[in-house]
């Protein structure tokens, strides 16, 4: 279980914003935490998987995508802000994220 | 007699799989494909990867689910090519995905795909057998 620092929070946020801006070909400044990944900027599941893989690699995370899916049944991650929160939880809890309420 | 209970169609742009094939980072494919699938490359590696992703997405859609709102794992749906080319293939369903099909008394009735230089398209039709 990793301790989340402010530096990590900032890095995850910056990476996620830049990722969606580049992949969805939109201005970085047009995005905010309430931007809906699918409805507002036409993101898709492959993008979400790629973003998660970026952090899996960076933090050498041991997590099965199924565990993330199980968490997302209870907590939709449809906006950039929620996606960032999910990624921080994945970094903090890895596979145990599925057990979180 | 049987009836259609689900139809999933998925389209993927081939260029989006460049970064995951051809000696580039294959971590994503390792996360969504089984060992059998990874060792079962036929023809163009990029087309294979896109077809596998598309097949799994189409199956999710046919069930009315997605990987973000169900406990279905990506590796529970396998696209396996038979022989040296892409002509012959089968889709196998395991684990929770298989249980969902059983609960619905359903089965994969039809699968098909096509591709060109730009996109792949995969279709999955689920049938329910009537008594």
PDB file of C-alpha atoms in Angstrom:
ATOM      1  CA  UNK A   1       0.000   0.000   0.000  1.00  0.00           C
ATOM      2  CA  UNK A   2       1.585   3.242  -1.152  1.00  0.00           C
ATOM      3  CA  UNK A   3       1.237   6.504   0.668  1.00  0.00           C
ATOM      4  CA  UNK A   4      -0.111   9.194  -1.631  1.00  0.00           C
ATOM      5  CA  UNK A   5       1.877  12.404  -1.484  1.00  0.00           C
ATOM      6  CA  UNK A   6       0.854  15.793  -2.805  1.00  0.00           C
ATOM      7  CA  UNK A   7       3.549  15.415  -5.443  1.00  0.00           C
ATOM      8  CA  UNK A   8       1.919  12.196  -6.640  1.00  0.00           C
ATOM      9  CA  UNK A   9      -1.498  13.850  -6.711  1.00  0.00           C
ATOM     10  CA  UNK A  10      -0.143  16.674  -8.814  1.00  0.00           C
ATOM     11  CA  UNK A  11       1.661  14.314 -11.153  1.00  0.00           C
ATOM     12  CA  UNK A  12      -1.391  12.082 -11.680  1.00  0.00           C
ATOM     13  CA  UNK A  13      -3.568  15.099 -12.381  1.00  0.00           C
ATOM     14  CA  UNK A  14      -1.086  16.631 -14.798  1.00  0.00           C
ATOM     15  CA  UNK A  15      -0.530  13.338 -16.627  1.00  0.00           C
ATOM     16  CA  UNK A  16      -4.256  12.606 -16.913  1.00  0.00           C
ATOM     17  CA  UNK A  17      -5.102  16.076 -18.213  1.00  0.00           C
ATOM     18  CA  UNK A  18      -2.291  16.007 -20.765  1.00  0.00           C
ATOM     19  CA  UNK A  19      -3.218  12.461 -21.802  1.00  0.00           C
ATOM     20  CA  UNK A  20      -6.871  13.281 -22.501  1.00  0.00           C
ATOM     21  CA  UNK A  21      -5.982  16.557 -24.220  1.00  0.00           C
ATOM     22  CA  UNK A  22      -3.615  14.777 -26.581  1.00  0.00           C
ATOM     23  CA  UNK A  23      -5.676  11.631 -27.192  1.00  0.00           C
ATOM     24  CA  UNK A  24      -8.963  13.473 -27.669  1.00  0.00           C
ATOM     25  CA  UNK A  25      -7.331  16.322 -29.571  1.00  0.00           C
ATOM     26  CA  UNK A  26      -8.776  19.060 -27.390  1.00  0.00           C
ATOM     27  CA  UNK A  27      -7.188  22.067 -25.695  1.00  0.00           C
ATOM     28  CA  UNK A  28      -5.762  21.274 -22.299  1.00  0.00           C
ATOM     29  CA  UNK A  29      -7.400  24.406 -20.917  1.00  0.00           C
ATOM     30  CA  UNK A  30     -10.838  23.265 -22.080  1.00  0.00           C
ATOM     31  CA  UNK A  31     -10.727  20.337 -19.639  1.00  0.00           C
ATOM     32  CA  UNK A  32     -11.730  20.351 -15.995  1.00  0.00           C
ATOM     33  CA  UNK A  33     -12.505  17.779 -13.337  1.00  0.00           C
ATOM     34  CA  UNK A  34     -16.162  17.669 -14.397  1.00  0.00           C
ATOM     35  CA  UNK A  35     -15.377  16.930 -18.044  1.00  0.00           C
ATOM     36  CA  UNK A  36     -17.168  13.714 -18.978  1.00  0.00           C
ATOM     37  CA  UNK A  37     -14.619  11.485 -20.710  1.00  0.00           C
ATOM     38  CA  UNK A  38     -17.066   9.852 -23.103  1.00  0.00           C
ATOM     39  CA  UNK A  39     -19.809  12.439 -23.602  1.00  0.00           C
ATOM     40  CA  UNK A  40     -17.739  15.634 -23.639  1.00  0.00           C
ATOM     41  CA  UNK A  41     -14.467  14.657 -25.306  1.00  0.00           C
ATOM     42  CA  UNK A  42     -15.342  11.357 -27.031  1.00  0.00           C
ATOM     43  CA  UNK A  43     -12.974   9.226 -25.015  1.00  0.00           C
ATOM     44  CA  UNK A  44     -13.377   5.462 -24.956  1.00  0.00           C
ATOM     45  CA  UNK A  45     -12.459   2.348 -23.035  1.00  0.00           C
ATOM     46  CA  UNK A  46      -9.152   1.860 -24.872  1.00  0.00           C
ATOM     47  CA  UNK A  47      -8.068   5.321 -23.728  1.00  0.00           C
ATOM     48  CA  UNK A  48      -9.007   4.551 -20.136  1.00  0.00           C
ATOM     49  CA  UNK A  49      -7.046   1.293 -20.285  1.00  0.00           C
ATOM     50  CA  UNK A  50      -4.034   3.110 -21.734  1.00  0.00           C
ATOM     51  CA  UNK A  51      -4.128   5.731 -19.010  1.00  0.00           C
ATOM     52  CA  UNK A  52      -4.288   3.062 -16.322  1.00  0.00           C
ATOM     53  CA  UNK A  53      -1.390   1.209 -17.981  1.00  0.00           C
ATOM     54  CA  UNK A  54       0.676   4.413 -17.870  1.00  0.00           C
ATOM     55  CA  UNK A  55       0.418   4.480 -14.094  1.00  0.00           C
ATOM     56  CA  UNK A  56       0.724   0.713 -13.680  1.00  0.00           C
ATOM     57  CA  UNK A  57       4.079   0.955 -15.360  1.00  0.00           C
ATOM     58  CA  UNK A  58       5.200   4.135 -13.617  1.00  0.00           C
ATOM     59  CA  UNK A  59       4.420   2.864 -10.126  1.00  0.00           C
ATOM     60  CA  UNK A  60       5.011  -0.839 -10.863  1.00  0.00           C
ATOM     61  CA  UNK A  61       1.483  -1.662  -9.722  1.00  0.00           C
ATOM     62  CA  UNK A  62       0.160  -5.147  -9.252  1.00  0.00           C
ATOM     63  CA  UNK A  63      -3.481  -4.884 -10.225  1.00  0.00           C
ATOM     64  CA  UNK A  64      -5.854  -6.887 -12.369  1.00  0.00           C
ATOM     65  CA  UNK A  65      -8.185  -4.870 -14.584  1.00  0.00           C
ATOM     66  CA  UNK A  66     -11.034  -6.981 -13.225  1.00  0.00           C
ATOM     67  CA  UNK A  67     -10.452  -5.499  -9.756  1.00  0.00           C
ATOM     68  CA  UNK A  68     -10.745  -2.016 -11.232  1.00  0.00           C
ATOM     69  CA  UNK A  69     -13.959  -3.010 -13.014  1.00  0.00           C
ATOM     70  CA  UNK A  70     -15.388  -4.342  -9.753  1.00  0.00           C
ATOM     71  CA  UNK A  71     -14.623  -1.050  -8.018  1.00  0.00           C
ATOM     72  CA  UNK A  72     -16.179   0.890 -10.869  1.00  0.00           C
ATOM     73  CA  UNK A  73     -19.463  -1.008 -10.526  1.00  0.00           C
ATOM     74  CA  UNK A  74     -19.918   0.892  -7.255  1.00  0.00           C
ATOM     75  CA  UNK A  75     -18.107   4.096  -8.209  1.00  0.00           C
ATOM     76  CA  UNK A  76     -18.480   5.336 -11.749  1.00  0.00           C
ATOM     77  CA  UNK A  77     -15.417   7.117 -13.070  1.00  0.00           C
ATOM     78  CA  UNK A  78     -17.042   9.019 -15.890  1.00  0.00           C
ATOM     79  CA  UNK A  79     -15.323  12.379 -15.438  1.00  0.00           C
ATOM     80  CA  UNK A  80     -11.651  13.327 -15.495  1.00  0.00           C
ATOM     81  CA  UNK A  81     -11.808  14.221 -11.806  1.00  0.00           C
ATOM     82  CA  UNK A  82     -13.264  10.841 -10.877  1.00  0.00           C
ATOM     83  CA  UNK A  83     -10.727   9.112 -13.113  1.00  0.00           C
ATOM     84  CA  UNK A  84      -7.886  10.859 -11.299  1.00  0.00           C
ATOM     85  CA  UNK A  85      -9.381   9.859  -7.942  1.00  0.00           C
ATOM     86  CA  UNK A  86      -9.629   6.261  -9.159  1.00  0.00           C
ATOM     87  CA  UNK A  87      -6.010   6.211 -10.283  1.00  0.00           C
ATOM     88  CA  UNK A  88      -4.862   7.520  -6.912  1.00  0.00           C
ATOM     89  CA  UNK A  89      -6.863   4.759  -5.206  1.00  0.00           C
ATOM     90  CA  UNK A  90      -5.301   2.180  -7.524  1.00  0.00           C
ATOM     91  CA  UNK A  91      -1.819   3.456  -6.670  1.00  0.00           C
ATOM     92  CA  UNK A  92      -2.671   3.378  -2.981  1.00  0.00           C
ATOM     93  CA  UNK A  93      -4.503   0.051  -2.776  1.00  0.00           C
ATOM     94  CA  UNK A  94      -3.608  -1.881  -5.962  1.00  0.00           C
ATOM     95  CA  UNK A  95      -5.694  -5.099  -6.208  1.00  0.00           C
ATOM     96  CA  UNK A  96      -7.462  -4.330  -2.917  1.00  0.00           C
ATOM     97  CA  UNK A  97      -9.257  -1.459  -4.624  1.00  0.00           C
ATOM     98  CA  UNK A  98     -12.059  -3.920  -5.438  1.00  0.00           C
ATOM     99  CA  UNK A  99     -12.759  -4.337  -1.706  1.00  0.00           C
ATOM    100  CA  UNK A 100     -13.226  -0.628  -1.035  1.00  0.00           C
ATOM    101  CA  UNK A 101     -16.725   0.675  -0.331  1.00  0.00           C
TER     102      UNK A 101
ATOM    103  CA  UNK B   1     -35.874 -22.409 -31.849  1.00  0.00           C
ATOM    104  CA  UNK B   2     -33.839 -19.556 -30.488  1.00  0.00           C
ATOM    105  CA  UNK B   3     -34.107 -15.802 -30.214  1.00  0.00           C
ATOM    106  CA  UNK B   4     -31.596 -13.001 -30.304  1.00  0.00           C
ATOM    107  CA  UNK B   5     -30.985 -11.537 -26.853  1.00  0.00           C
ATOM    108  CA  UNK B   6     -27.999  -9.386 -27.607  1.00  0.00           C
ATOM    109  CA  UNK B   7     -25.995  -7.907 -30.427  1.00  0.00           C
ATOM    110  CA  UNK B   8     -22.666  -6.190 -29.960  1.00  0.00           C
ATOM    111  CA  UNK B   9     -20.795  -4.357 -32.693  1.00  0.00           C
ATOM    112  CA  UNK B  10     -17.428  -2.753 -32.131  1.00  0.00           C
ATOM    113  CA  UNK B  11     -15.173  -0.783 -34.457  1.00  0.00           C
ATOM    114  CA  UNK B  12     -11.532   0.027 -33.728  1.00  0.00           C
ATOM    115  CA  UNK B  13      -9.000   2.149 -35.578  1.00  0.00           C
ATOM    116  CA  UNK B  14      -5.945   0.052 -36.418  1.00  0.00           C
ATOM    117  CA  UNK B  15      -3.526   2.937 -35.926  1.00  0.00           C
ATOM    118  CA  UNK B  16      -4.373   3.033 -32.233  1.00  0.00           C
ATOM    119  CA  UNK B  17      -2.740  -0.358 -31.819  1.00  0.00           C
ATOM    120  CA  UNK B  18       0.620   0.739 -33.253  1.00  0.00           C
ATOM    121  CA  UNK B  19       1.893   1.632 -29.815  1.00  0.00           C
ATOM    122  CA  UNK B  20       0.939  -1.780 -28.436  1.00  0.00           C
ATOM    123  CA  UNK B  21       2.456  -3.982 -31.146  1.00  0.00           C
ATOM    124  CA  UNK B  22       5.520  -4.293 -33.353  1.00  0.00           C
ATOM    125  CA  UNK B  23       8.001  -4.507 -30.501  1.00  0.00           C
ATOM    126  CA  UNK B  24       6.476  -1.549 -28.669  1.00  0.00           C
ATOM    127  CA  UNK B  25       4.983  -1.747 -25.212  1.00  0.00           C
ATOM    128  CA  UNK B  26       2.707  -4.789 -25.010  1.00  0.00           C
ATOM    129  CA  UNK B  27       1.632  -4.395 -21.379  1.00  0.00           C
ATOM    130  CA  UNK B  28      -1.917  -3.505 -22.297  1.00  0.00           C
ATOM    131  CA  UNK B  29      -2.326  -6.597 -24.471  1.00  0.00           C
ATOM    132  CA  UNK B  30      -0.892  -8.729 -21.681  1.00  0.00           C
ATOM    133  CA  UNK B  31      -3.563  -7.328 -19.406  1.00  0.00           C
ATOM    134  CA  UNK B  32      -6.501  -8.025 -21.685  1.00  0.00           C
ATOM    135  CA  UNK B  33      -5.367 -11.190 -23.508  1.00  0.00           C
ATOM    136  CA  UNK B  34      -4.705 -14.700 -22.221  1.00  0.00           C
ATOM    137  CA  UNK B  35      -1.428 -16.521 -22.726  1.00  0.00           C
ATOM    138  CA  UNK B  36      -3.160 -18.588 -25.402  1.00  0.00           C
ATOM    139  CA  UNK B  37      -4.177 -15.480 -27.291  1.00  0.00           C
ATOM    140  CA  UNK B  38      -0.760 -13.865 -27.016  1.00  0.00           C
ATOM    141  CA  UNK B  39       0.912 -16.940 -28.468  1.00  0.00           C
ATOM    142  CA  UNK B  40      -1.779 -17.248 -31.164  1.00  0.00           C
ATOM    143  CA  UNK B  41      -0.725 -14.494 -33.567  1.00  0.00           C
ATOM    144  CA  UNK B  42      -1.895 -14.967 -37.141  1.00  0.00           C
ATOM    145  CA  UNK B  43      -0.914 -12.686 -39.969  1.00  0.00           C
ATOM    146  CA  UNK B  44      -0.543  -9.017 -39.083  1.00  0.00           C
ATOM    147  CA  UNK B  45       0.144  -8.623 -35.362  1.00  0.00           C
ATOM    148  CA  UNK B  46      -1.619  -5.242 -35.264  1.00  0.00           C
ATOM    149  CA  UNK B  47      -4.763  -6.605 -36.911  1.00  0.00           C
ATOM    150  CA  UNK B  48      -4.757  -9.536 -34.480  1.00  0.00           C
ATOM    151  CA  UNK B  49      -4.488  -7.202 -31.493  1.00  0.00           C
ATOM    152  CA  UNK B  50      -7.240  -4.896 -32.752  1.00  0.00           C
ATOM    153  CA  UNK B  51      -9.527  -7.833 -33.530  1.00  0.00           C
ATOM    154  CA  UNK B  52      -9.043  -9.277 -30.050  1.00  0.00           C
ATOM    155  CA  UNK B  53      -9.823  -5.973 -28.375  1.00  0.00           C
ATOM    156  CA  UNK B  54     -12.808  -5.469 -30.663  1.00  0.00           C
ATOM    157  CA  UNK B  55     -14.118  -8.990 -30.055  1.00  0.00           C
ATOM    158  CA  UNK B  56     -14.064  -8.489 -26.294  1.00  0.00           C
ATOM    159  CA  UNK B  57     -15.730  -5.081 -26.564  1.00  0.00           C
ATOM    160  CA  UNK B  58     -18.404  -6.490 -28.878  1.00  0.00           C
ATOM    161  CA  UNK B  59     -19.096  -9.291 -26.405  1.00  0.00           C
ATOM    162  CA  UNK B  60     -19.448  -6.783 -23.544  1.00  0.00           C
ATOM    163  CA  UNK B  61     -21.886  -4.790 -25.662  1.00  0.00           C
ATOM    164  CA  UNK B  62     -23.901  -7.866 -26.623  1.00  0.00           C
ATOM    165  CA  UNK B  63     -24.363  -8.574 -22.926  1.00  0.00           C
ATOM    166  CA  UNK B  64     -25.278  -4.953 -22.292  1.00  0.00           C
ATOM    167  CA  UNK B  65     -22.264  -4.575 -20.033  1.00  0.00           C
ATOM    168  CA  UNK B  66     -18.825  -3.028 -20.091  1.00  0.00           C
ATOM    169  CA  UNK B  67     -15.632  -3.797 -18.223  1.00  0.00           C
ATOM    170  CA  UNK B  68     -16.333  -0.768 -16.031  1.00  0.00           C
ATOM    171  CA  UNK B  69     -19.765  -1.847 -14.848  1.00  0.00           C
ATOM    172  CA  UNK B  70     -19.466  -5.577 -14.435  1.00  0.00           C
ATOM    173  CA  UNK B  71     -17.241  -8.237 -12.987  1.00  0.00           C
ATOM    174  CA  UNK B  72     -16.463  -9.638 -16.400  1.00  0.00           C
ATOM    175  CA  UNK B  73     -12.736  -9.897 -16.976  1.00  0.00           C
ATOM    176  CA  UNK B  74     -11.161  -9.136 -20.330  1.00  0.00           C
ATOM    177  CA  UNK B  75      -9.424 -12.502 -20.299  1.00  0.00           C
ATOM    178  CA  UNK B  76     -12.734 -14.345 -19.890  1.00  0.00           C
ATOM    179  CA  UNK B  77     -13.420 -13.790 -23.580  1.00  0.00           C
ATOM    180  CA  UNK B  78     -10.875 -15.381 -25.901  1.00  0.00           C
ATOM    181  CA  UNK B  79     -10.536 -14.964 -29.651  1.00  0.00           C
ATOM    182  CA  UNK B  80      -8.480 -17.845 -31.012  1.00  0.00           C
ATOM    183  CA  UNK B  81      -7.459 -18.275 -34.630  1.00  0.00           C
ATOM    184  CA  UNK B  82      -7.299 -21.769 -36.049  1.00  0.00           C
ATOM    185  CA  UNK B  83      -4.635 -22.402 -38.632  1.00  0.00           C
ATOM    186  CA  UNK B  84      -2.186 -20.017 -40.228  1.00  0.00           C
ATOM    187  CA  UNK B  85      -4.615 -17.312 -41.363  1.00  0.00           C
ATOM    188  CA  UNK B  86      -7.489 -15.312 -39.946  1.00  0.00           C
ATOM    189  CA  UNK B  87     -10.186 -17.189 -41.859  1.00  0.00           C
ATOM    190  CA  UNK B  88     -11.006 -19.699 -39.153  1.00  0.00           C
ATOM    191  CA  UNK B  89     -11.490 -18.689 -35.554  1.00  0.00           C
ATOM    192  CA  UNK B  90     -13.512 -19.388 -32.458  1.00  0.00           C
ATOM    193  CA  UNK B  91     -14.566 -17.305 -29.472  1.00  0.00           C
ATOM    194  CA  UNK B  92     -14.421 -18.986 -26.084  1.00  0.00           C
ATOM    195  CA  UNK B  93     -16.099 -17.606 -22.974  1.00  0.00           C
ATOM    196  CA  UNK B  94     -14.983 -18.503 -19.462  1.00  0.00           C
ATOM    197  CA  UNK B  95     -15.444 -17.505 -15.824  1.00  0.00           C
ATOM    198  CA  UNK B  96     -18.070 -14.973 -14.846  1.00  0.00           C
ATOM    199  CA  UNK B  97     -18.819 -14.155 -18.474  1.00  0.00           C
ATOM    200  CA  UNK B  98     -19.629 -17.823 -19.036  1.00  0.00           C
ATOM    201  CA  UNK B  99     -21.785 -17.882 -15.918  1.00  0.00           C
ATOM    202  CA  UNK B 100     -23.766 -14.896 -17.206  1.00  0.00           C
ATOM    203  CA  UNK B 101     -24.429 -16.717 -20.452  1.00  0.00           C
ATOM    204  CA  UNK B 102     -25.540 -19.832 -18.561  1.00  0.00           C
ATOM    205  CA  UNK B 103     -27.866 -17.813 -16.339  1.00  0.00           C
ATOM    206  CA  UNK B 104     -29.539 -16.439 -19.436  1.00  0.00           C
ATOM    207  CA  UNK B 105     -29.546 -19.850 -21.086  1.00  0.00           C
ATOM    208  CA  UNK B 106     -27.695 -18.076 -23.851  1.00  0.00           C
ATOM    209  CA  UNK B 107     -24.867 -18.857 -26.211  1.00  0.00           C
ATOM    210  CA  UNK B 108     -22.841 -17.128 -28.856  1.00  0.00           C
ATOM    211  CA  UNK B 109     -24.896 -17.633 -31.990  1.00  0.00           C
ATOM    212  CA  UNK B 110     -22.797 -15.767 -34.485  1.00  0.00           C
ATOM    213  CA  UNK B 111     -19.494 -13.966 -34.593  1.00  0.00           C
ATOM    214  CA  UNK B 112     -17.973 -12.217 -37.550  1.00  0.00           C
ATOM    215  CA  UNK B 113     -15.357  -9.640 -38.329  1.00  0.00           C
ATOM    216  CA  UNK B 114     -13.911  -7.644 -41.174  1.00  0.00           C
ATOM    217  CA  UNK B 115     -11.041  -5.222 -41.546  1.00  0.00           C
ATOM    218  CA  UNK B 116      -9.270  -2.979 -44.020  1.00  0.00           C
ATOM    219  CA  UNK B 117      -6.169  -0.800 -43.797  1.00  0.00           C
ATOM    220  CA  UNK B 118      -7.806   1.526 -41.297  1.00  0.00           C
ATOM    221  CA  UNK B 119     -10.348  -0.225 -39.116  1.00  0.00           C
ATOM    222  CA  UNK B 120     -11.511  -3.562 -37.776  1.00  0.00           C
ATOM    223  CA  UNK B 121     -15.137  -4.375 -37.017  1.00  0.00           C
ATOM    224  CA  UNK B 122     -16.339  -7.262 -34.874  1.00  0.00           C
ATOM    225  CA  UNK B 123     -19.899  -8.465 -34.344  1.00  0.00           C
ATOM    226  CA  UNK B 124     -21.187 -10.804 -31.652  1.00  0.00           C
ATOM    227  CA  UNK B 125     -24.765 -12.070 -31.577  1.00  0.00           C
ATOM    228  CA  UNK B 126     -26.082 -13.853 -28.514  1.00  0.00           C
ATOM    229  CA  UNK B 127     -28.900 -16.342 -28.847  1.00  0.00           C
ATOM    230  CA  UNK B 128     -31.187 -17.794 -26.221  1.00  0.00           C
ATOM    231  CA  UNK B 129     -32.521 -21.267 -26.788  1.00  0.00           C
ATOM    232  CA  UNK B 130     -36.250 -21.674 -26.300  1.00  0.00           C
ATOM    233  CA  UNK B 131     -37.719 -24.721 -24.639  1.00  0.00           C
TER     234      UNK B 131
END
